XYZ file of C-alpha atoms in Angstrom:
298
model
C -7.086 -18.074 -14.285
C -5.242 -17.377 -17.495
C -4.765 -13.624 -17.142
C -4.036 -12.487 -13.574
C -3.963 -8.997 -12.079
C -3.355 -8.331 -8.401
C -5.123 -5.561 -6.537
C -4.192 -4.320 -3.014
C -6.845 -1.812 -1.942
C -6.253 0.008 1.341
C -9.336 0.971 3.387
C -9.416 3.380 6.321
C -10.917 0.956 8.839
C -8.828 -1.279 11.076
C -10.893 -1.597 14.248
C -14.566 -2.384 13.542
C -14.583 -6.102 12.615
C -18.163 -6.016 11.318
C -17.332 -3.232 8.867
C -14.153 -5.009 7.828
C -16.097 -8.158 7.103
C -18.583 -6.228 4.936
C -15.817 -4.528 2.978
C -14.051 -7.823 2.321
C -17.260 -9.717 1.414
C -17.319 -8.757 -2.297
C -13.991 -10.605 -2.776
C -15.256 -13.912 -1.283
C -16.583 -16.875 -3.308
C -16.558 -14.966 -6.586
C -15.897 -16.609 -9.907
C -12.626 -15.376 -11.465
C -11.465 -13.717 -8.221
C -9.422 -15.086 -5.314
C -9.033 -13.375 -1.948
C -5.443 -14.094 -0.903
C -5.119 -12.082 2.292
C -6.472 -9.232 4.365
C -5.022 -7.681 7.485
C -6.212 -4.907 9.764
C -4.091 -2.818 12.086
C -5.768 -1.025 14.972
C -2.921 1.460 15.530
C -2.884 2.411 11.831
C -6.697 2.029 11.716
C -6.315 0.570 8.275
C -7.307 -2.517 6.308
C -5.103 -3.927 3.529
C -6.668 -6.462 1.166
C -4.746 -8.597 -1.351
C -6.795 -10.109 -4.161
C -6.095 -11.526 -7.606
C -8.321 -12.215 -10.529
C -9.158 -12.019 -14.203
C -9.499 -8.349 -15.236
C -13.281 -8.154 -15.644
C -14.444 -10.023 -12.493
C -11.702 -8.306 -10.451
C -12.943 -4.955 -11.708
C -16.490 -5.634 -10.493
C -15.377 -6.963 -7.126
C -13.181 -3.915 -6.481
C -15.941 -1.514 -7.471
C -18.398 -3.260 -5.137
C -15.963 -3.193 -2.186
C -15.303 0.516 -2.776
C -19.028 1.173 -2.650
C -19.299 -0.641 0.701
C -16.404 1.385 2.159
C -17.865 4.681 0.951
C -21.153 3.766 2.636
C -19.650 2.605 5.957
C -16.606 4.788 6.653
C -16.817 8.402 7.843
C -13.395 10.044 7.876
C -14.706 12.921 9.975
C -14.464 10.586 12.985
C -11.533 8.460 11.799
C -8.313 8.543 13.835
C -5.184 6.480 13.203
C -1.414 6.526 12.861
C -1.387 6.024 9.092
C -1.874 9.008 6.743
C -5.167 8.815 4.790
C -7.180 10.967 2.447
C -10.083 8.637 1.721
C -12.306 5.896 3.068
C -10.741 3.936 0.252
C -7.268 5.456 0.409
C -5.437 3.811 -2.470
C -6.249 1.125 -5.072
C -3.205 -0.237 -6.972
C -3.378 -2.779 -9.810
C -0.319 -4.973 -10.408
C 0.173 -7.136 -13.530
C 1.034 -10.734 -12.540
C 0.471 -13.212 -15.396
C -0.209 -12.710 -19.121
C -1.044 -9.073 -18.480
C 1.087 -6.098 -19.473
C 1.630 -2.931 -17.418
C -0.225 -1.064 -20.152
C -3.257 -3.295 -19.641
C -3.070 -2.752 -15.857
C -2.964 1.011 -16.474
C -6.011 0.774 -18.746
C -7.919 -1.183 -16.078
C -7.001 1.337 -13.387
C -8.337 4.186 -15.502
C -11.512 2.258 -16.273
C -12.096 1.615 -12.568
C -11.283 5.235 -11.730
C -13.883 6.564 -14.147
C -16.533 4.196 -12.810
C -15.759 5.043 -9.176
C -16.287 8.733 -9.905
C -19.511 7.987 -11.764
C -21.065 5.559 -9.259
C -20.021 7.148 -5.993
C -19.350 10.810 -6.877
C -15.857 10.327 -5.524
C -12.869 12.421 -6.703
C -10.138 10.172 -8.106
C -6.416 10.834 -8.577
C -4.423 8.611 -10.884
C -0.983 7.760 -9.491
C 2.221 5.767 -10.154
C 2.280 4.362 -13.729
C -1.230 5.683 -14.391
C -0.450 9.284 -13.345
C -1.498 12.064 -15.696
C 1.549 14.170 -14.693
C 4.957 13.380 -13.217
C 4.242 15.289 -9.995
C 1.247 13.007 -9.363
C 3.186 9.738 -9.531
C 4.109 9.773 -5.829
C 1.197 8.823 -3.590
C 2.640 10.820 -0.683
C 2.480 14.006 -2.788
C -1.149 13.407 -3.657
C -2.100 12.493 -0.075
C -0.317 15.472 1.534
C -2.817 17.418 3.578
C -4.869 14.251 4.102
C -8.641 14.248 4.440
C -8.769 17.392 6.536
C -6.758 19.507 4.079
C -8.087 18.032 0.841
C -11.105 20.359 0.724
C -8.860 23.327 -0.120
C -6.158 21.415 -1.974
C -8.523 19.875 -4.498
C -9.714 23.280 -5.605
C -6.209 24.252 -6.785
C -5.858 23.856 -10.586
C -2.752 21.648 -10.268
C -4.640 19.281 -7.954
C -7.877 18.966 -9.886
C -8.891 15.287 -9.766
C -8.493 13.151 -12.873
C -12.062 11.896 -12.473
C -15.015 13.128 -10.452
C -15.870 16.467 -8.859
C -13.267 18.983 -7.718
C -14.677 18.701 -4.216
C -13.894 16.059 -1.619
C -16.672 13.645 -0.684
C -18.059 14.837 2.695
C -17.381 11.509 4.465
C -15.280 9.407 2.051
C -12.769 12.044 0.956
C -10.778 11.175 -2.169
C -9.015 8.100 -3.582
C -5.848 7.367 -5.552
C -6.066 4.609 -8.212
C -3.233 3.422 -10.428
C -0.988 0.642 -11.668
C 2.422 -0.171 -10.203
C 5.092 -2.731 -9.590
C 4.719 -5.163 -6.642
C 5.219 -3.303 -3.354
C 6.428 -4.803 -0.080
C 4.942 -3.306 3.067
C 7.601 -3.923 5.682
C 7.675 -2.589 9.246
C 10.570 -2.562 11.723
C 9.756 -2.279 15.453
C 11.972 -0.352 17.839
C 12.625 -0.780 21.591
C 11.469 2.744 22.462
C 8.173 4.595 22.986
C 9.822 7.778 21.703
C 8.057 8.599 18.435
C 10.600 11.269 17.534
C 13.287 8.602 17.243
C 11.132 6.567 14.845
C 10.378 9.705 12.808
C 14.075 10.587 12.662
C 15.096 7.131 11.465
C 12.332 7.125 8.856
C 13.496 10.474 7.485
C 17.040 9.175 7.134
C 16.235 5.905 5.348
C 13.609 7.103 2.855
C 14.629 8.236 -0.595
C 13.172 11.733 -0.302
C 15.430 12.320 2.715
C 18.604 11.091 1.001
C 18.166 7.453 1.946
C 17.416 4.328 -0.041
C 15.965 4.465 -3.586
C 12.519 2.870 -3.818
C 12.032 3.260 -0.100
C 9.264 5.251 1.646
C 9.089 5.372 5.435
C 7.410 7.034 8.397
C 7.435 6.717 12.174
C 4.403 5.120 13.895
C 3.515 4.783 17.580
C 2.297 1.362 18.790
C 0.659 2.467 22.032
C -0.628 -0.943 23.101
C 2.888 -2.400 23.023
C 4.677 0.692 24.366
C 7.032 0.819 21.372
C 7.381 2.620 18.050
C 7.781 1.442 14.470
C 9.429 2.486 11.250
C 6.717 1.721 8.724
C 8.250 1.119 5.298
C 7.015 0.696 1.718
C 9.560 -0.850 -0.598
C 8.268 0.171 -4.009
C 10.732 -1.920 -6.047
C 12.410 -4.737 -4.096
C 14.325 -5.842 -7.205
C 16.444 -2.680 -6.971
C 16.414 -2.030 -3.228
C 16.424 -5.223 -1.142
C 14.614 -5.643 2.181
C 17.833 -6.417 4.021
C 19.248 -3.017 3.051
C 16.322 -1.253 4.685
C 16.601 -3.471 7.799
C 20.328 -2.870 8.196
C 20.029 0.890 7.681
C 17.283 1.032 10.360
C 19.594 -0.944 12.638
C 22.476 1.506 12.056
C 20.350 4.576 12.730
C 18.660 2.939 15.749
C 22.088 2.261 17.265
C 22.951 5.950 16.893
C 19.866 6.734 18.994
C 20.673 4.144 21.653
C 17.769 1.814 20.795
C 17.524 -1.617 19.215
C 15.278 -3.509 16.827
C 12.800 -5.840 18.599
C 11.285 -7.362 15.456
C 9.908 -6.735 12.005
C 6.820 -7.695 10.052
C 5.480 -8.063 6.526
C 2.006 -6.637 5.892
C -0.028 -8.551 3.338
C 1.719 -10.776 0.806
C 5.282 -10.608 -0.412
C 6.935 -11.953 -3.576
C 9.032 -15.053 -2.840
C 12.019 -13.458 -4.568
C 12.139 -10.651 -1.994
C 12.515 -13.088 0.876
C 14.923 -15.404 -0.962
C 17.134 -12.428 -1.731
C 17.228 -11.428 1.945
C 17.806 -15.003 3.172
C 20.611 -15.396 0.653
C 22.306 -12.254 2.020
C 22.108 -13.266 5.695
C 23.190 -16.851 5.013
C 26.069 -15.721 2.828
C 25.010 -17.970 -0.027
C 27.241 -17.829 -3.108
C 25.870 -17.913 -6.645
C 22.376 -18.733 -5.363
C 19.356 -18.256 -7.688
C 15.581 -18.686 -7.654
C 16.053 -21.769 -9.798
C 17.291 -23.567 -6.666
C 14.029 -22.929 -4.809
C 11.903 -26.085 -4.865
C 8.524 -24.288 -4.866
C 9.630 -21.940 -7.633
C 10.561 -24.892 -9.863
C 7.289 -26.687 -9.122
C 5.270 -23.619 -10.113
C 7.007 -23.202 -13.467
């Protein structure tokens, strides 16, 4: 591939393996497209797919997968820990190689228009593609979720950028846009008390006075009897993963609990992990140029 764009669509299905397989199928064995990873979480009831490709074949694969999700997922019966407003909740495009952000934005708008046309689905543009500053933040668009979107979408300030001003009866709405690479990073706590996880999330996220480029929420992991601070790092080059981890540790200690582990969801840029490893190892004057794999891939 000469020109590479990454796409990380999030689908509101994390439990039915047959449906998950059908949604992922359009990304398999397709010329000009490579499926890198997909992970489903039963507590979140959510599927995250990571795929890269040349703009045109990637466009068609994403549109096909969206169609499958709209057909299979009914949000009227969907329950999960993660906020959602659509069967296909969010579709971000990320420029990777020989593609500008402007080109990623153009592709996102092209896909958004086609989604509305093919599936009669209301589409909000977000992040770099947003039509207004108050629409950049996905959390602001998603507020009210599927259940509240019927009334919200009728308000003039929340008229969709594409499609009808009425939520799809089973598939809701979708946010599509272009953005920087995002790291989905979760920190697990040694407590079943969801209020503690919520409280820590409020303190570390930017909107609550915490870290810039950090979004967070508390999640209950019932099967494990613990809770989780679920984090999205929207720009790891300015706010490192280790800062989020250490701030969670500080706030957890205040609540008398400890961290029992953390996890990365989907794929993560090598630089984000090298930066964190460098911090914990106390490396001096270390750079990506000293990473063997990075030099080989140049």
